[in-house]
Amino acid sequence: MPSEEHRNASPAAPHPPTDTAEEAIWLWTQIKAEARRDAEAEPALASYLYSTILSHSSLERSLSFHLGNKLCSSTLLSTLLYDLFLNNFSTDPDLRAASSADLLAARYRDPACVSFSHCLLNYKGFLACQAHRVAHKLWTQSRRPLALALQSRISDVFAVDIHPAAKIGKGILFDHATGVVVGETAVIGNNVSILHHVTLGGTGKLGGDRHPKIGDGVLIGAGATILGNINIGEGAKIGAGSVVLIDVPPRTTAVGNPARLVGGKEQPTKHE
Amino acid sequence: MPSEEHRNASPAAPHPPTDTAEEAIWLWTQIKAEARRDAEAEPALASYLYSTILSHSSLERSLSFHLGNKLCSSTLLSTLLYDLFLNNFSTDPDLRAASSADLLAARYRDPACVSFSHCLLNYKGFLACQAHRVAHKLWTQSRRPLALALQSRISDVFAVDIHPAAKIGKGILFDHATGVVVGETAVIGNNVSILHHVTLGGTGKLGGDRHPKIGDGVLIGAGATILGNINIGEGAKIGAGSVVLIDVPPRTTAVGNPARLVGGKEQPTKHE
Amino acid sequence: MPSEEHRNASPAAPHPPTDTAEEAIWLWTQIKAEARRDAEAEPALASYLYSTILSHSSLERSLSFHLGNKLCSSTLLSTLLYDLFLNNFSTDPDLRAASSADLLAARYRDPACVSFSHCLLNYKGFLACQAHRVAHKLWTQSRRPLALALQSRISDVFAVDIHPAAKIGKGILFDHATGVVVGETAVIGNNVSILHHVTLGGTGKLGGDRHPKIGDGVLIGAGATILGNINIGEGAKIGAGSVVLIDVPPRTTAVGNPARLVGGKEQPTKHE
């Protein structure tokens, strides 16, 4: 299946408690321990790790500070963005649970991810996704100009362009992330892995509900272009470089330009 | 036709007067009204909207300020860039007419574009195109090092790499825009829509005039790669993910890798 | 061969001495002369050219200053990065020789490159590659958190994502460069040309040694996706938009999705 990048959990990765509240505490404890270890081993990074992680009292404060610094500009100040992110992460447990699930997804599904702090500090796909979740909440609250300003900053800074109306589940890995485009009426399920240069777009023929719906557990390879209001079923795999214009059944693989189905675990059929 | 994104005018979009001078005044009046409305509805954005739009006396001043802030660096100062952009926009009515036409193109051809100020502030494709127009003028005035420095900043900041020698018409929509590459001898007509990750490049075989010529009204889907000194005729459509190495006649669609022609409105032929 | 961009040396480009130490001195003399000429012709750039080139006593100081300024953030200071780059370039002749070879590669293989200073100041592919070489050295010294922080900044600023463990030869041209992704166990030989949006990735099936090995003198066209621990032989050409999942013999061309071989200079065979 021509997708891209490694789906195997790094065997050394520690596993969290199953309770959500305990998981968040466990995760933040891990992140601080990692940052302390790295600051000791690499004094050149000590000040950076202090300001981004070790000086903060919680994951949501660390994340809000980091996002505010990354996304600010000379006219959109980091203090405004910090307050905006912190206010949303502090008051919305769903946002926090999604951040935790995304950190775990990167750590366990990407063997190049060596620690939770590595993802928190360095993965622009993770950071773009967390900022999008806040933009999406603002969109649903009819704070659209602010949501669109955030979308624009995320696209400038991370080269990831997700419309704030798009709905995205938990446990998402945007790997490498450069060039990802997700349209206004797209829906992405839980535990989805999306490589760089992936487009969930429209066909240019229709307005309204015009973007793909991606089921749980789908893997979308690098450079795949999925267009139109079509369904990509649970556990499907979309090959790198595919151009997908048709529904893809659950647990089925689609490859090529235009994409054809090449069988699945349950129904290993082969259609031309 | 597998392109991407929505080509239908948003029905609520107001239409400008047909006279060019009146159009520019009308457009700037619309933009200020939109910014005032958004600043009232969203106090968090009031300061941002004041500094980028409401404090300025004209569209060219607002645009020059915004571009200067976006493209500046610690060694290429925003004041230098502001003066450069304003001097060019103020003295060249063609540049101003092209900016207006591009704003209208985004507003009427992209249903995700909710207002003119949305495009002016947030569309990196629009901003990259306006900065390119100034770089192109500098290039034709033999101010090549400055033109190339601008190209580089546009590529860093917007991930859009347009050679300053490339000729681009009016009414252009660069939708999403990440990863667009336009070579030195490329020519793009009027009212063209180009999605993200599109390359207008060379084949690697020749120097000199080596890049595509794109006719009026062409639509180029996401990720299409068009290579060589070939002609894409008026009103042609290039499918997403296509690799196009041959001329495409007017009003004809090309899809696939390598691209084949799949008919057109006037001559619905099908060539392999 | 559908690749992209022009491989012909600009006939006016001056050629360096063959001795490596003399070459570096010759190159820096050329760069300063170019910067002086451009500063005289374009007073708006004089201050910029002084701070980036003319105020420095060597190519490694100029390059370290430029990289530090480009890659710094409010939490990762330019002074720290400048010291890090300069310390590495000053003490490692291999890093300096690679920078020189990459400057020559851009000047002689990309006809759009008008001078060495044009590449040094403006080519994000060149800058990303030099920063990667330092990140790779840190990685081999087990300074992994710092290497990963550099990788992340290079990906944010240049939209080029190269894992610090990846091994890259000399005389490399990353042309346009936006969206390039190079995985952890990839190896790139000498005198390789890689266009934008190229992925050297994994197939998603395996951990361990899972990325492509690219031979000397290979040319990889725009948007090509090369996946898995496969060999691309010396002098091979990979067409734009190809999805390559198989070994490609030396001096052979591969095109299409999935890619097929279309012959080579020595064995003009054609396989389906």
PDB file of C-alpha atoms in Angstrom, chain A residues 73-77 80 84 138-139 143-153 155-157 159-161 163 178-184 196-207 210-211 225-227 243 245 257-258, chain B residues 1-8 37-38 41-45 47-49 51-52 65-66 69-70 110-112 114 118 121-124 127 156-159 175-178 196-197 219 222-223 240-243 255-257 260:
ATOM      1  CA  SER A  73       2.407  38.739  14.231  1.00  0.00           C
ATOM      2  CA  SER A  74       3.207  42.411  14.632  1.00  0.00           C
ATOM      3  CA  THR A  75      -0.531  43.145  14.350  1.00  0.00           C
ATOM      4  CA  LEU A  76      -1.999  40.023  16.018  1.00  0.00           C
ATOM      5  CA  LEU A  77      -0.267  40.013  19.401  1.00  0.00           C
ATOM      6  CA  LEU A  80      -4.166  38.206  22.708  1.00  0.00           C
ATOM      7  CA  LEU A  84      -7.698  33.200  23.555  1.00  0.00           C
ATOM      8  CA  LEU A 138     -15.014  30.116  17.573  1.00  0.00           C
ATOM      9  CA  TRP A 139     -16.701  29.323  14.223  1.00  0.00           C
ATOM     10  CA  ARG A 143     -17.033  34.426  15.967  1.00  0.00           C
ATOM     11  CA  ARG A 144     -16.168  33.924  12.295  1.00  0.00           C
ATOM     12  CA  PRO A 145     -13.767  36.808  11.590  1.00  0.00           C
ATOM     13  CA  LEU A 146     -11.532  35.668  14.461  1.00  0.00           C
ATOM     14  CA  ALA A 147     -11.792  32.027  13.354  1.00  0.00           C
ATOM     15  CA  LEU A 148     -10.783  33.009   9.796  1.00  0.00           C
ATOM     16  CA  ALA A 149      -7.895  35.146  11.063  1.00  0.00           C
ATOM     17  CA  LEU A 150      -6.619  32.092  12.977  1.00  0.00           C
ATOM     18  CA  GLN A 151      -6.997  29.865   9.882  1.00  0.00           C
ATOM     19  CA  SER A 152      -4.907  32.355   7.923  1.00  0.00           C
ATOM     20  CA  ARG A 153      -2.144  32.501  10.525  1.00  0.00           C
ATOM     21  CA  SER A 155      -1.695  28.564   6.920  1.00  0.00           C
ATOM     22  CA  ASP A 156       1.077  31.214   6.911  1.00  0.00           C
ATOM     23  CA  VAL A 157       3.066  29.712   9.777  1.00  0.00           C
ATOM     24  CA  ALA A 159       1.492  25.738   5.645  1.00  0.00           C
ATOM     25  CA  VAL A 160      -1.589  23.834   6.857  1.00  0.00           C
ATOM     26  CA  ASP A 161      -4.916  25.253   5.631  1.00  0.00           C
ATOM     27  CA  HIS A 163     -11.251  25.710   7.165  1.00  0.00           C
ATOM     28  CA  THR A 178       3.164  20.763   5.003  1.00  0.00           C
ATOM     29  CA  GLY A 179       0.564  21.557   2.363  1.00  0.00           C
ATOM     30  CA  VAL A 180      -2.451  19.884   3.982  1.00  0.00           C
ATOM     31  CA  VAL A 181      -5.742  21.501   2.840  1.00  0.00           C
ATOM     32  CA  VAL A 182      -9.096  20.620   4.455  1.00  0.00           C
ATOM     33  CA  GLY A 183     -12.270  22.214   3.050  1.00  0.00           C
ATOM     34  CA  GLU A 184     -15.214  23.821   4.819  1.00  0.00           C
ATOM     35  CA  HIS A 196       1.653  15.849   4.104  1.00  0.00           C
ATOM     36  CA  HIS A 197       0.229  17.456   0.906  1.00  0.00           C
ATOM     37  CA  VAL A 198      -3.154  15.771   1.426  1.00  0.00           C
ATOM     38  CA  THR A 199      -6.189  17.657   0.093  1.00  0.00           C
ATOM     39  CA  LEU A 200      -9.766  17.084   1.250  1.00  0.00           C
ATOM     40  CA  GLY A 201     -11.351  19.373  -1.328  1.00  0.00           C
ATOM     41  CA  GLY A 202     -14.323  19.980  -3.614  1.00  0.00           C
ATOM     42  CA  THR A 203     -14.758  19.029  -7.268  1.00  0.00           C
ATOM     43  CA  GLY A 204     -15.535  22.554  -8.366  1.00  0.00           C
ATOM     44  CA  LYS A 205     -19.033  21.607  -9.468  1.00  0.00           C
ATOM     45  CA  LEU A 206     -21.116  22.370  -6.398  1.00  0.00           C
ATOM     46  CA  GLY A 207     -21.507  24.681  -3.440  1.00  0.00           C
ATOM     47  CA  ARG A 210     -19.026  19.484  -1.050  1.00  0.00           C
ATOM     48  CA  HIS A 211     -16.071  17.942   0.805  1.00  0.00           C
ATOM     49  CA  THR A 225      -6.150  14.359  -3.270  1.00  0.00           C
ATOM     50  CA  ILE A 226      -9.676  13.397  -2.177  1.00  0.00           C
ATOM     51  CA  LEU A 227     -12.374  15.479  -3.841  1.00  0.00           C
ATOM     52  CA  VAL A 243      -6.691  11.182  -6.783  1.00  0.00           C
ATOM     53  CA  LEU A 245     -13.269  10.803  -6.670  1.00  0.00           C
ATOM     54  CA  ASN A 257      -4.898   8.541 -10.483  1.00  0.00           C
ATOM     55  CA  PRO A 258      -7.849   8.257 -10.791  1.00  0.00           C
TER      56      PRO A 258
ATOM     57  CA  MET B   1     -13.602  17.182 -13.808  1.00  0.00           C
ATOM     58  CA  PRO B   2     -11.377  16.491 -10.854  1.00  0.00           C
ATOM     59  CA  SER B   3     -10.135  19.930  -9.961  1.00  0.00           C
ATOM     60  CA  GLU B   4     -10.883  21.236  -6.485  1.00  0.00           C
ATOM     61  CA  GLU B   5     -12.997  23.778  -4.673  1.00  0.00           C
ATOM     62  CA  HIS B   6     -16.128  25.486  -5.566  1.00  0.00           C
ATOM     63  CA  ARG B   7     -16.483  27.864  -8.465  1.00  0.00           C
ATOM     64  CA  ASN B   8     -19.945  29.266  -7.705  1.00  0.00           C
ATOM     65  CA  ARG B  37     -18.754  45.537  11.360  1.00  0.00           C
ATOM     66  CA  ASP B  38     -16.200  42.860  12.337  1.00  0.00           C
ATOM     67  CA  ALA B  41     -18.762  42.165  16.653  1.00  0.00           C
ATOM     68  CA  GLU B  42     -15.318  40.955  17.788  1.00  0.00           C
ATOM     69  CA  PRO B  43     -13.500  43.412  20.122  1.00  0.00           C
ATOM     70  CA  ALA B  44     -10.485  41.063  20.223  1.00  0.00           C
ATOM     71  CA  LEU B  45      -9.910  41.955  16.565  1.00  0.00           C
ATOM     72  CA  SER B  47      -6.940  46.723  17.221  1.00  0.00           C
ATOM     73  CA  TYR B  48      -5.857  44.367  14.409  1.00  0.00           C
ATOM     74  CA  LEU B  49      -8.538  45.675  12.044  1.00  0.00           C
ATOM     75  CA  SER B  51      -3.998  48.860  12.163  1.00  0.00           C
ATOM     76  CA  THR B  52      -4.485  46.831   8.964  1.00  0.00           C
ATOM     77  CA  PHE B  65       1.093  48.143   5.134  1.00  0.00           C
ATOM     78  CA  HIS B  66      -0.146  44.547   5.331  1.00  0.00           C
ATOM     79  CA  ASN B  69       4.403  43.601   7.804  1.00  0.00           C
ATOM     80  CA  LYS B  70       4.011  40.098   6.399  1.00  0.00           C
ATOM     81  CA  ASP B 110     -14.556  30.993  -4.018  1.00  0.00           C
ATOM     82  CA  PRO B 111     -17.696  30.293  -1.924  1.00  0.00           C
ATOM     83  CA  ALA B 112     -15.462  30.011   1.169  1.00  0.00           C
ATOM     84  CA  VAL B 114     -17.092  35.591   2.940  1.00  0.00           C
ATOM     85  CA  HIS B 118     -11.451  38.318   4.368  1.00  0.00           C
ATOM     86  CA  LEU B 121      -6.313  40.127   5.192  1.00  0.00           C
ATOM     87  CA  ASN B 122      -6.252  36.338   5.046  1.00  0.00           C
ATOM     88  CA  TYR B 123      -5.658  34.936   1.557  1.00  0.00           C
ATOM     89  CA  LYS B 124      -1.964  34.271   1.152  1.00  0.00           C
ATOM     90  CA  LEU B 127      -1.131  38.650  -1.004  1.00  0.00           C
ATOM     91  CA  ASP B 156       9.458  31.905   2.760  1.00  0.00           C
ATOM     92  CA  VAL B 157       6.318  33.570   4.134  1.00  0.00           C
ATOM     93  CA  PHE B 158       3.558  32.247   1.863  1.00  0.00           C
ATOM     94  CA  ALA B 159       5.184  29.089   0.398  1.00  0.00           C
ATOM     95  CA  ASP B 175      -6.861  29.291  -3.907  1.00  0.00           C
ATOM     96  CA  HIS B 176      -5.132  28.009  -0.723  1.00  0.00           C
ATOM     97  CA  ALA B 177      -1.882  28.700  -2.625  1.00  0.00           C
ATOM     98  CA  THR B 178       0.609  26.636  -0.570  1.00  0.00           C
ATOM     99  CA  HIS B 196      -2.554  24.859  -4.315  1.00  0.00           C
ATOM    100  CA  HIS B 197       0.553  22.755  -5.185  1.00  0.00           C
ATOM    101  CA  LEU B 219      -8.975  26.356 -14.112  1.00  0.00           C
ATOM    102  CA  ALA B 222      -4.851  21.023  -6.916  1.00  0.00           C
ATOM    103  CA  GLY B 223      -1.449  19.457  -7.394  1.00  0.00           C
ATOM    104  CA  ALA B 240      -6.199  17.710  -9.873  1.00  0.00           C
ATOM    105  CA  GLY B 241      -2.983  15.724  -9.756  1.00  0.00           C
ATOM    106  CA  SER B 242      -2.488  15.805 -13.539  1.00  0.00           C
ATOM    107  CA  VAL B 243       0.969  15.854 -15.102  1.00  0.00           C
ATOM    108  CA  VAL B 255      -6.688  14.634 -16.580  1.00  0.00           C
ATOM    109  CA  GLY B 256      -4.282  11.940 -15.416  1.00  0.00           C
ATOM    110  CA  ASN B 257      -0.560  11.198 -15.209  1.00  0.00           C
ATOM    111  CA  ARG B 260      -4.852  12.888 -21.641  1.00  0.00           C
TER     112      ARG B 260
END
